[in-house]
Coordinates of C-alpha atoms and ligand atoms in Angstrom, one line a residue:
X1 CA 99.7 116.6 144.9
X2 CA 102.9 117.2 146.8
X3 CA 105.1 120.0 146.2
X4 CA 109.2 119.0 146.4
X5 CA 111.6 121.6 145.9
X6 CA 114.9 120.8 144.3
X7 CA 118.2 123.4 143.6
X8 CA 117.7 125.0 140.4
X9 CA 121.3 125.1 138.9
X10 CA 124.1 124.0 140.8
X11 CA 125.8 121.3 142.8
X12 CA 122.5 119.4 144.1
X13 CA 121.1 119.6 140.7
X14 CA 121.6 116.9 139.1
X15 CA 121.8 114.1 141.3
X16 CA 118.4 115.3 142.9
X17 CA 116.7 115.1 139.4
X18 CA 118.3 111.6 138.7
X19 CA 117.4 110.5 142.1
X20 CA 113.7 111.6 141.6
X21 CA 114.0 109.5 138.2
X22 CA 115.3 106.9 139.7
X23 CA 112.3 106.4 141.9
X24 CA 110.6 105.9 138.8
X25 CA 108.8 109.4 138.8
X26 CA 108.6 110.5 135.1
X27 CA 108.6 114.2 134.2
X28 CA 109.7 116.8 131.8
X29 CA 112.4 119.4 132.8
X30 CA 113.9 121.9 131.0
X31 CA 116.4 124.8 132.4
X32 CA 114.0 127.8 132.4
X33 CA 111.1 126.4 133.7
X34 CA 110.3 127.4 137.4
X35 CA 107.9 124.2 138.0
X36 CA 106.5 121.1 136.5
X37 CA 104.6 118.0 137.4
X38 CA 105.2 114.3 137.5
X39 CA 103.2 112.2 134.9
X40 CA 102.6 109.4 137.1
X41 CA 103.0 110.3 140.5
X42 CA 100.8 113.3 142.1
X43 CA 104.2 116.0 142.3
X44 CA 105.5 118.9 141.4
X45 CA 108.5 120.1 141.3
X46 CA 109.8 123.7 141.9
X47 CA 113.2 124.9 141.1
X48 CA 114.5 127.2 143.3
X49 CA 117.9 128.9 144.9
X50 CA 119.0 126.1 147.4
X51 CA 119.5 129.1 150.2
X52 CA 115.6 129.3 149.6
X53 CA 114.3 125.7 149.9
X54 CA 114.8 125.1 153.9
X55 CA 112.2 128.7 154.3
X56 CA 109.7 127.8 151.7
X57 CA 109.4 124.1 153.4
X58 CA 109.3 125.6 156.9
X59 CA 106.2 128.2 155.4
X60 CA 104.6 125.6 153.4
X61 CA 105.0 127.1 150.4
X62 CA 107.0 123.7 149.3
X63 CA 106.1 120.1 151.3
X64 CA 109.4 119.0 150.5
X65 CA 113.0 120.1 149.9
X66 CA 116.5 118.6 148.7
X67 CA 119.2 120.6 150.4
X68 CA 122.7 120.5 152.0
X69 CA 122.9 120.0 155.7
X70 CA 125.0 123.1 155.3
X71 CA 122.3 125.2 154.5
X72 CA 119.5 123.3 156.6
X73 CA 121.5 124.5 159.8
X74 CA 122.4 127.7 159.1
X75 CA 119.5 128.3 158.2
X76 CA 118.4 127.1 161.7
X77 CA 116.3 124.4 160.8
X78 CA 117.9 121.5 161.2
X79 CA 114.4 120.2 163.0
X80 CA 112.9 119.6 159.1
X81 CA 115.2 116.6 157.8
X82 CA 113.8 113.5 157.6
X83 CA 116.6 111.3 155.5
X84 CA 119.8 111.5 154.5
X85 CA 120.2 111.1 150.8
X86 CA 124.2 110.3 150.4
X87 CA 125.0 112.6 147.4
X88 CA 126.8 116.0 147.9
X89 CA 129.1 115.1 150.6
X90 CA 131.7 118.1 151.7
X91 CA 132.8 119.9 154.5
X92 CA 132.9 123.2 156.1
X93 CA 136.4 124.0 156.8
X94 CA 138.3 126.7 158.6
X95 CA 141.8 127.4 156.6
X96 CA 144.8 129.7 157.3
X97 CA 147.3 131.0 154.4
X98 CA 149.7 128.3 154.4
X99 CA 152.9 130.3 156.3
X100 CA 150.8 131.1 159.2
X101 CA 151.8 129.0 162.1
X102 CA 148.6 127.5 163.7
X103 CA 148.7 125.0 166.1
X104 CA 144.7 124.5 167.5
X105 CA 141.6 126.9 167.1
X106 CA 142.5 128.8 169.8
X107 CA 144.8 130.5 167.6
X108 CA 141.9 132.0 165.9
X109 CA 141.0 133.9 169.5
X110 CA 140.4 137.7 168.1
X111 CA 141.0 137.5 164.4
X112 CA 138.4 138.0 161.9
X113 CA 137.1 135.2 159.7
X114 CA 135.6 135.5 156.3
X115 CA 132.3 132.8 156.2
X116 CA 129.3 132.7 154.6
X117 CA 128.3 130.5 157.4
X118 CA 128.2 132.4 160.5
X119 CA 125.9 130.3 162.3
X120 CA 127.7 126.8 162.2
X121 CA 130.8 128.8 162.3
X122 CA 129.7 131.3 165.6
X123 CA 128.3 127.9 167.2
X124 CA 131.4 125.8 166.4
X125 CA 133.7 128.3 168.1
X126 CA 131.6 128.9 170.9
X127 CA 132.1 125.2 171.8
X128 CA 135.6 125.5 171.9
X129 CA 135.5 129.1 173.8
X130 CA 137.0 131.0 171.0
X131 CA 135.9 134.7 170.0
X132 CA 136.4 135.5 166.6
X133 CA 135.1 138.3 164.3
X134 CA 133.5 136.8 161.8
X135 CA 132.6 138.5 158.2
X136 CA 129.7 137.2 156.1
X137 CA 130.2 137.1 152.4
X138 CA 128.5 135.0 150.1
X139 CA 130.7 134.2 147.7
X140 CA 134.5 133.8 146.5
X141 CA 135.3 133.4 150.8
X142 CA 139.2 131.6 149.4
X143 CA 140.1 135.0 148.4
X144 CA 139.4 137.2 152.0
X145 CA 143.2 136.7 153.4
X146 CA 145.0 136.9 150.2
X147 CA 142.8 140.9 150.3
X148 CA 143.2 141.5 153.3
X149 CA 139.9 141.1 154.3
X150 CA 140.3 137.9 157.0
X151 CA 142.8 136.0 158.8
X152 CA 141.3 133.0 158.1
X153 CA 138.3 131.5 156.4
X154 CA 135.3 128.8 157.0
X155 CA 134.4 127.2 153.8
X156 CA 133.1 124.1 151.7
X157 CA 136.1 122.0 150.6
X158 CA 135.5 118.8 148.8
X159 CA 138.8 118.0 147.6
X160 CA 140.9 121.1 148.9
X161 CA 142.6 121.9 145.7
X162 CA 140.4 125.8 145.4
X163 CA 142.3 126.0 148.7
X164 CA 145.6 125.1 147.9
X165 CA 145.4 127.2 144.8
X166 CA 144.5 130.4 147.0
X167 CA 147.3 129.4 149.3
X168 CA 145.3 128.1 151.9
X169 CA 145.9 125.4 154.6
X170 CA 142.6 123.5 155.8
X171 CA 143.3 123.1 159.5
X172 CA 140.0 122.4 161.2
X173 CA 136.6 120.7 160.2
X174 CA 133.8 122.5 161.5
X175 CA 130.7 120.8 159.6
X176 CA 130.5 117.6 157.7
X177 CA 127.3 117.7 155.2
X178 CA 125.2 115.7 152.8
X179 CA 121.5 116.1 150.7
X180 CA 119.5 115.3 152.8
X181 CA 115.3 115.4 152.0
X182 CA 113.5 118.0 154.1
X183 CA 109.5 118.0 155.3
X184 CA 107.3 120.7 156.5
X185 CA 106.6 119.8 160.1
X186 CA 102.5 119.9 159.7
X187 CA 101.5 117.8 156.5
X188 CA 98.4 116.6 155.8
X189 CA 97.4 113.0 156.1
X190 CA 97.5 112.6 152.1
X191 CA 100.7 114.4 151.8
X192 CA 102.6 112.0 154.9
X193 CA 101.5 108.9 152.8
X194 CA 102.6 110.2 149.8
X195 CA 106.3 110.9 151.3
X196 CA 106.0 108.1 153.0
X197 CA 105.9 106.5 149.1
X198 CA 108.7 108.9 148.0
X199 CA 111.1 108.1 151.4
X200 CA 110.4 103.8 150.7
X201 CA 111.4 104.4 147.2
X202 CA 114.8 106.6 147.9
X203 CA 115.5 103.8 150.5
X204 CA 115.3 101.5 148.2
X205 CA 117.3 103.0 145.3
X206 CA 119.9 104.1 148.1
X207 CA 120.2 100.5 149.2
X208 CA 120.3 99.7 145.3
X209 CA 123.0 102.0 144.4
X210 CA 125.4 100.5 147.8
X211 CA 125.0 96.9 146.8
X212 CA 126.2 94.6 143.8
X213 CA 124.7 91.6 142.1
X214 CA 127.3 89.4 142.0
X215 CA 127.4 85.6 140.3
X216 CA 130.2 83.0 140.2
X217 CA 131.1 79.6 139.5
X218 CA 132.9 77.4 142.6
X219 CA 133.9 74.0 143.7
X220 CA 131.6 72.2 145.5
X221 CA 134.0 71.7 148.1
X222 CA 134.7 75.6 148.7
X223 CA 130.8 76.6 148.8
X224 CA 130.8 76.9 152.5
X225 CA 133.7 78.9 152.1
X226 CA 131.6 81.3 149.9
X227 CA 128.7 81.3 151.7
X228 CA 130.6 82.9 154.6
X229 CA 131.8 85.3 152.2
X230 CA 128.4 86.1 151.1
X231 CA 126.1 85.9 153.2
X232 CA 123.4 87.7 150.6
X233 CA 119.8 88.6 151.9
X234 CA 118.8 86.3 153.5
X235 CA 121.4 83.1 151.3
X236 CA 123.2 83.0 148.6
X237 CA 121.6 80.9 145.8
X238 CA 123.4 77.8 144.9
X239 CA 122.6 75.9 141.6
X240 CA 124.7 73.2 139.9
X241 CA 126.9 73.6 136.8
X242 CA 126.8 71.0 134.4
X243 CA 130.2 69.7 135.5
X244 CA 130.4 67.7 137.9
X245 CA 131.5 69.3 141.4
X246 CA 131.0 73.0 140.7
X247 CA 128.1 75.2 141.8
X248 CA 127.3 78.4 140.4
X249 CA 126.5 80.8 143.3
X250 CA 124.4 84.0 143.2
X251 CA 124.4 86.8 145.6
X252 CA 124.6 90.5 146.9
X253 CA 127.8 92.1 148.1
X254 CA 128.0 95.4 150.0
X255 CA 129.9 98.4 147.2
X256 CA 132.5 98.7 150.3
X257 CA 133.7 95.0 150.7
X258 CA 133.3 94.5 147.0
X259 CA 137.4 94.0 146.1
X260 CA 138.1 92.5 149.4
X261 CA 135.1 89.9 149.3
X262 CA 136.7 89.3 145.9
X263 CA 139.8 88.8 147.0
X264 CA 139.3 86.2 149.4
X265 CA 136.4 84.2 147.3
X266 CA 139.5 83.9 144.3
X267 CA 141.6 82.8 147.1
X268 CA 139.2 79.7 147.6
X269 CA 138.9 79.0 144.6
X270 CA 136.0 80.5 142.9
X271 CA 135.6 81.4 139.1
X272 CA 133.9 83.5 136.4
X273 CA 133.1 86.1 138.5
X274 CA 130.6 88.7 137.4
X275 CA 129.7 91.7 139.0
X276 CA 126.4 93.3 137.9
X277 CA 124.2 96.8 139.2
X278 CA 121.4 96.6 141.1
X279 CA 118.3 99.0 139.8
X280 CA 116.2 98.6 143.2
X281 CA 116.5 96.9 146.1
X282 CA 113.6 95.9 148.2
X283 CA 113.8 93.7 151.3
Ligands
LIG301 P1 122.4 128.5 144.5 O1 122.5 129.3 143.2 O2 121.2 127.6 144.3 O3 122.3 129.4 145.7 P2 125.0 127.8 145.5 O4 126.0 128.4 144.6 O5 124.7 128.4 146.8 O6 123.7 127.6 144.6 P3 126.2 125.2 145.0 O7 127.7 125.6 144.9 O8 125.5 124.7 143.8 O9 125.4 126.3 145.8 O10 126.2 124.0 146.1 C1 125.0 123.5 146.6 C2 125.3 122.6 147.7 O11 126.1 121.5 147.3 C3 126.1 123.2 148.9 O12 125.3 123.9 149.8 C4 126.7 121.9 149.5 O13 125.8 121.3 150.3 C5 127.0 121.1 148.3 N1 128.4 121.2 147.8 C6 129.0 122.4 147.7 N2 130.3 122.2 147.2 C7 130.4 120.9 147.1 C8 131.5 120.1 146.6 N3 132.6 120.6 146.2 N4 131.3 118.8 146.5 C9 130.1 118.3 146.9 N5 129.1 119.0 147.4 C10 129.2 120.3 147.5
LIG302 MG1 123.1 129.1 147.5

């Protein structure tokens, strides 16, 4: 049985529990239980504060973890990741109040900064020779300058609008972060195959999740014009209509080229194109 440890309540939530799913691993979960176990798939799963997941995977007490990259390195152990799992993207930002002139970080040589992430913080403005007093609070950092508690602050922005509304100006990125999945460095043998399983089957739900299915009807003349377009796996798959001269093509398209792919296979002519989700993709 391998242990993974997923965020309780809170940002990494859900998308960790639906990517477990996903991976066809069936459980029951309910919001006060601490633990519970997979029905067909030798895991269990704790529920813990994310600050607490990279620690219990470095001690043992949890094989695996779900976490930000935010917290994995300031927590200083950035050495455990093993795969980036594309959900919870954000950065960690510094911001001034929005009249304060600012023109690089050297600007922020002697004033104090409200973070609670003094590490990535203390190492980002060590890189740029900067020496700041920096102020650790865990929570509520937007409100230090309006307080007078800070000059500026380093904090998580996704979209920037808790910043604008505290009359903030993002004017550096320090960290950009993701989930990623975490390992305790010294696993058994039985516990590396088994997230060895767990890794082939988030690859190939990631993989599932960036790619369409996509099927369409097409002049025989213009098919290699598609096939360029879509190159697929390894083709496309071309079968005839049953009129004369037109093929119906099958293939994968990549999430980012989807409208622009689409765009230029209209352009030569293709028809009746529908788009359909992939659940797994294996190649
Ligand atoms: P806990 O109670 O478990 O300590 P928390 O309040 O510290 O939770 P959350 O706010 O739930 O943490 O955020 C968890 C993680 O989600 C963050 O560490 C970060 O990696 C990511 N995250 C935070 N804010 C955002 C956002 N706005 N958009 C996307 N991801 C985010
Ligand atoms: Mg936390």
């Amino acid at each position: 049985m391998i242990r993974l440890a997923i965020q309780k309540s809170g940002r990494l939530s859900e998308d960790s529990l639906s990517l477990i799913r996903e991976c066809g691993i069936s459980f029951v979960s309910s919001s006060y239980k601490l633990k519970t176990e997979a029905t067909n798939f030798p895991l269990e799963i704790l529920y813990l504060r994310d600050d607490d997941i990279p620690g219990y995977v470095q001690d043992g007490v949890a094989d695996l973890g779900v976490v930000g990259q935010n917290v994995l390195v300031e927590a200083g152990l950035p050495e455990l990741e093993v795969e980036p799992l594309g959900f919870s993207k954000c950065r960690l930002s510094l911001a001034v109040p929005r009249g304060e002139a600012y023109a690089s970080v050297a600007d922020l040589q002697g004033k104090n900064i409200a973070t609670s992430y003094p590490q990535i913080l203390g190492t980002y403005l060590a890189g740029h020779g900067v020496q700041a007093n920096l102020h650790t609070i865990s929570g509520s950092v937007e409100i230090a300058p309006s307080i007078g508690l800070a000059d500026a602050i380093c904090d998580i922005v996704s979209s920037g609008s808790t910043l604008l509304g505290n009359g903030l100006r993002e004017v550096e990125t320090v960290f950009r972060s993701e989930a990623v999945l975490i390992a305790n460095r010294s696993l058994s043998a039985e516990k590396q195959n088994l997230l060895e399983q767990l890794q082939f089957r988030m690859q190939a739900v990631r993989r599932a999740r960036r790619n369409k299915y996509i099927v369409l009807n097409a002049p025989v003349a213009s098919l290699d014009a598609v096939k360029a377009l879509l190159p697929g796996i390894k083709s496309p798959t071309v079968t005839p209509l049953a009129e004369q001269g037109w093929v119906s093509v099958q293939s994968v398209v990549n999430e980012d080229d989807f409208w622009h792919v689409t765009d230029q296979l209209k352009a030569v002519g293709a028809e009746g194109i529908l788009v359909l989700p992939i659940e797994k993709m294996i190649s």
